[in-house]
Amino acid sequence: MQALHSTFLELGTRRQVDARQLLLCAGEVAQRLYLIEQGCARLYLVDAQGRETSTQFFFEGEVVSSLESFLTGRPSALYLVTMEACHLRVLEGAVIKARAKADPVLQAELQELTQQRLIHYANLYTSAIADSPTQRYLALQATHQQRLERIPLHILAAYLGVSAVHLSRIRRKLKESALPRAL
């Protein structure tokens, strides 16, 4: 993703935002791409009962937007919010789209970014059907342990499809099973 990162550095504007800053509201069309230089953000949706469920988390070096909205020009179903204070590079959609038309490498990298997001959502959907919450938590722990520590437990619980109390039980049982047994 070298061309995309170079484009952010060349054409993007720097922006510092506080934690819990909404960058995109559901119902709006995503007009920007964000490169997280420091901090983390999440995409989430709100169901009919008003419960938030995160669909993906983003950390340093990652590009975030509601890509579906950004690419189609349709309103987003998702909210984009920072979880920590963030240092961002912001690229306006019109700028990146114009550059991509003239740069096949950049165009290919944007397509790769879209494919990565599609694969993530397919894996998330499959895991939600096939795996238990404990299995999903263990998989996240195996691949993203340090990042998990930065996600508030109630947000992580909703991502896993369980209550915060249930996630606490899962974590306690896993911790207890890892402790050496006294004779």
CSV table of C-alpha atoms in Angstrom, one decimal:
chain,number,residue,atom,x,y,z
A,1,MET,CA,0.0,0.0,0.0
A,2,GLN,CA,3.0,2.3,-0.6
A,3,ALA,CA,1.2,4.4,-3.2
A,4,LEU,CA,-1.8,5.0,-1.0
A,5,HIS,CA,0.4,6.0,2.0
A,6,SER,CA,2.5,8.2,-0.2
A,7,THR,CA,-0.7,9.9,-1.4
A,8,PHE,CA,-1.8,10.5,2.2
A,9,LEU,CA,1.6,12.1,3.0
A,10,GLU,CA,1.5,14.2,-0.2
A,11,LEU,CA,-2.1,15.3,-0.4
A,12,GLY,CA,-3.6,14.6,3.0
A,13,THR,CA,-4.1,17.1,5.7
A,14,ARG,CA,-3.1,16.5,9.3
A,15,ARG,CA,-5.8,16.5,11.9
A,16,GLN,CA,-5.7,15.8,15.6
A,17,VAL,CA,-9.0,14.7,17.2
A,18,ASP,CA,-10.1,13.8,20.7
A,19,ALA,CA,-11.3,10.4,21.8
A,20,ARG,CA,-15.0,9.7,21.0
A,21,GLN,CA,-14.9,12.1,18.1
A,22,LEU,CA,-17.5,11.2,15.4
A,23,LEU,CA,-15.8,11.3,12.0
A,24,LEU,CA,-18.9,9.9,10.1
A,25,CYS,CA,-22.5,9.5,11.2
A,26,ALA,CA,-24.8,6.8,9.8
A,27,GLY,CA,-27.0,8.3,7.1
A,28,GLU,CA,-24.1,10.5,5.8
A,29,VAL,CA,-22.1,9.8,2.6
A,30,ALA,CA,-18.5,9.1,3.4
A,31,GLN,CA,-16.5,11.8,1.7
A,32,ARG,CA,-13.0,11.1,3.2
A,33,LEU,CA,-10.4,8.5,3.9
A,34,TYR,CA,-8.5,8.6,7.1
A,35,LEU,CA,-5.0,7.3,7.8
A,36,ILE,CA,-4.4,6.7,11.5
A,37,GLU,CA,-1.0,7.8,12.4
A,38,GLN,CA,-1.6,7.5,16.1
A,39,GLY,CA,-4.6,6.2,18.0
A,40,CYS,CA,-7.5,3.9,17.2
A,41,ALA,CA,-11.0,4.1,15.7
A,42,ARG,CA,-13.9,1.9,15.1
A,43,LEU,CA,-16.8,1.4,12.7
A,44,TYR,CA,-20.1,0.5,14.3
A,45,LEU,CA,-23.8,0.3,13.7
A,46,VAL,CA,-26.8,0.9,16.0
A,47,ASP,CA,-29.6,-1.6,15.9
A,48,ALA,CA,-33.3,-0.9,16.3
A,49,GLN,CA,-33.0,-1.3,20.1
A,50,GLY,CA,-30.2,1.3,20.2
A,51,ARG,CA,-27.4,-1.1,20.9
A,52,GLU,CA,-24.0,-0.4,19.3
A,53,THR,CA,-22.1,-3.2,17.6
A,54,SER,CA,-18.6,-2.6,16.2
A,55,THR,CA,-17.8,-4.1,12.8
A,56,GLN,CA,-14.1,-3.3,12.7
A,57,PHE,CA,-11.3,-1.6,14.7
A,58,PHE,CA,-8.5,0.4,13.2
A,59,PHE,CA,-5.1,1.2,14.5
A,60,GLU,CA,-1.8,3.0,13.5
A,61,GLY,CA,-1.0,2.7,9.9
A,62,GLU,CA,-4.5,1.7,8.8
A,63,VAL,CA,-6.8,3.4,6.4
A,64,VAL,CA,-10.4,3.8,7.6
A,65,SER,CA,-13.7,5.0,6.1
A,66,SER,CA,-17.1,3.5,5.5
A,67,LEU,CA,-15.7,2.1,2.2
A,68,GLU,CA,-19.1,1.0,1.0
A,69,SER,CA,-20.4,4.5,1.2
A,70,PHE,CA,-17.2,6.1,0.0
A,71,LEU,CA,-17.2,3.9,-3.2
A,72,THR,CA,-20.9,4.0,-4.0
A,73,GLY,CA,-21.8,7.5,-2.9
A,74,ARG,CA,-24.7,6.1,-0.8
A,75,PRO,CA,-25.4,7.0,2.8
A,76,SER,CA,-23.4,4.9,5.3
A,77,ALA,CA,-25.1,2.4,7.6
A,78,LEU,CA,-22.1,2.8,9.9
A,79,TYR,CA,-20.7,5.4,12.3
A,80,LEU,CA,-17.0,6.0,12.4
A,81,VAL,CA,-15.7,7.2,15.8
A,82,THR,CA,-12.3,7.5,17.5
A,83,MET,CA,-11.7,5.4,20.6
A,84,GLU,CA,-8.6,7.3,21.6
A,85,ALA,CA,-7.2,10.7,20.8
A,86,CYS,CA,-5.9,10.4,17.2
A,87,HIS,CA,-3.4,11.9,14.9
A,88,LEU,CA,-4.9,11.5,11.4
A,89,ARG,CA,-4.1,12.2,7.8
A,90,VAL,CA,-7.3,13.1,5.9
A,91,LEU,CA,-7.8,12.7,2.2
A,92,GLU,CA,-10.8,14.2,0.5
A,93,GLY,CA,-12.7,11.7,-1.7
A,94,ALA,CA,-12.6,13.8,-4.8
A,95,VAL,CA,-8.8,14.2,-4.5
A,96,ILE,CA,-8.0,10.5,-4.0
A,97,LYS,CA,-10.5,9.4,-6.8
A,98,ALA,CA,-9.0,11.9,-9.3
A,99,ARG,CA,-5.4,10.7,-8.4
A,100,ALA,CA,-6.5,7.1,-8.7
A,101,LYS,CA,-7.8,7.6,-12.2
A,102,ALA,CA,-4.4,8.8,-13.3
A,103,ASP,CA,-2.4,6.3,-11.2
A,104,PRO,CA,-3.0,2.6,-11.9
A,105,VAL,CA,-0.9,1.5,-8.9
A,106,LEU,CA,-3.0,3.7,-6.6
A,107,GLN,CA,-6.2,2.4,-8.2
A,108,ALA,CA,-5.0,-1.2,-7.6
A,109,GLU,CA,-4.2,-0.5,-4.0
A,110,LEU,CA,-7.6,1.0,-3.4
A,111,GLN,CA,-9.1,-2.1,-4.9
A,112,GLU,CA,-6.9,-4.2,-2.6
A,113,LEU,CA,-8.1,-2.2,0.4
A,114,THR,CA,-11.7,-2.9,-0.6
A,115,GLN,CA,-10.9,-6.6,-1.0
A,116,GLN,CA,-9.3,-6.7,2.4
A,117,ARG,CA,-12.4,-5.2,4.0
A,118,LEU,CA,-14.7,-7.6,2.1
A,119,ILE,CA,-12.6,-10.6,3.3
A,120,HIS,CA,-12.7,-9.2,6.9
A,121,TYR,CA,-16.5,-9.0,6.8
A,122,ALA,CA,-16.9,-12.4,5.3
A,123,ASN,CA,-14.7,-13.9,8.1
A,124,LEU,CA,-16.6,-11.9,10.7
A,125,TYR,CA,-19.9,-13.3,9.4
A,126,THR,CA,-18.7,-16.8,9.2
A,127,SER,CA,-17.2,-16.7,12.7
A,128,ALA,CA,-20.4,-15.3,14.1
A,129,ILE,CA,-22.2,-18.3,12.8
A,130,ALA,CA,-19.7,-21.1,13.4
A,131,ASP,CA,-17.7,-20.1,16.5
A,132,SER,CA,-18.6,-19.7,20.1
A,133,PRO,CA,-17.9,-16.3,21.8
A,134,THR,CA,-14.9,-18.0,23.6
A,135,GLN,CA,-13.5,-19.2,20.3
A,136,ARG,CA,-13.9,-15.7,18.7
A,137,TYR,CA,-12.2,-14.1,21.7
A,138,LEU,CA,-9.3,-16.6,21.6
A,139,ALA,CA,-8.8,-16.0,17.9
A,140,LEU,CA,-8.7,-12.2,18.5
A,141,GLN,CA,-6.3,-12.8,21.5
A,142,ALA,CA,-4.0,-14.9,19.3
A,143,THR,CA,-3.7,-12.3,16.6
A,144,HIS,CA,-4.3,-9.0,18.2
A,145,GLN,CA,-3.4,-9.3,22.0
A,146,GLN,CA,-1.9,-5.8,22.4
A,147,ARG,CA,-4.7,-4.2,20.4
A,148,LEU,CA,-7.3,-5.9,22.5
A,149,GLU,CA,-6.0,-4.1,25.6
A,150,ARG,CA,-6.9,-0.8,23.9
A,151,ILE,CA,-10.5,-1.7,23.3
A,152,PRO,CA,-13.0,-1.0,26.2
A,153,LEU,CA,-14.5,-4.3,27.4
A,154,HIS,CA,-18.1,-3.3,26.7
A,155,ILE,CA,-17.2,-2.4,23.1
A,156,LEU,CA,-15.3,-5.7,22.7
A,157,ALA,CA,-18.2,-7.6,24.2
A,158,ALA,CA,-20.6,-6.1,21.7
A,159,TYR,CA,-18.2,-7.0,18.9
A,160,LEU,CA,-18.2,-10.6,20.1
A,161,GLY,CA,-22.0,-10.6,20.4
A,162,VAL,CA,-22.1,-11.1,24.2
A,163,SER,CA,-22.7,-8.9,27.2
A,164,ALA,CA,-19.8,-7.3,29.1
A,165,VAL,CA,-20.7,-9.6,32.0
A,166,HIS,CA,-20.4,-12.7,29.8
A,167,LEU,CA,-17.1,-11.5,28.4
A,168,SER,CA,-15.8,-11.1,31.9
A,169,ARG,CA,-16.8,-14.7,32.6
A,170,ILE,CA,-15.0,-15.9,29.5
A,171,ARG,CA,-11.8,-14.0,30.4
A,172,ARG,CA,-12.0,-15.3,34.0
A,173,LYS,CA,-12.4,-18.9,32.9
A,174,LEU,CA,-9.6,-18.6,30.4
A,175,LYS,CA,-7.3,-17.1,33.1
A,176,GLU,CA,-8.2,-19.8,35.6
A,177,SER,CA,-7.6,-22.6,33.1
A,178,ALA,CA,-4.1,-21.1,32.4
A,179,LEU,CA,-3.1,-21.0,36.0
A,180,PRO,CA,-0.9,-24.0,37.2
A,181,ARG,CA,-2.8,-26.3,39.5
A,182,ALA,CA,-1.6,-26.8,43.1
A,183,LEU,CA,-1.1,-30.4,44.2
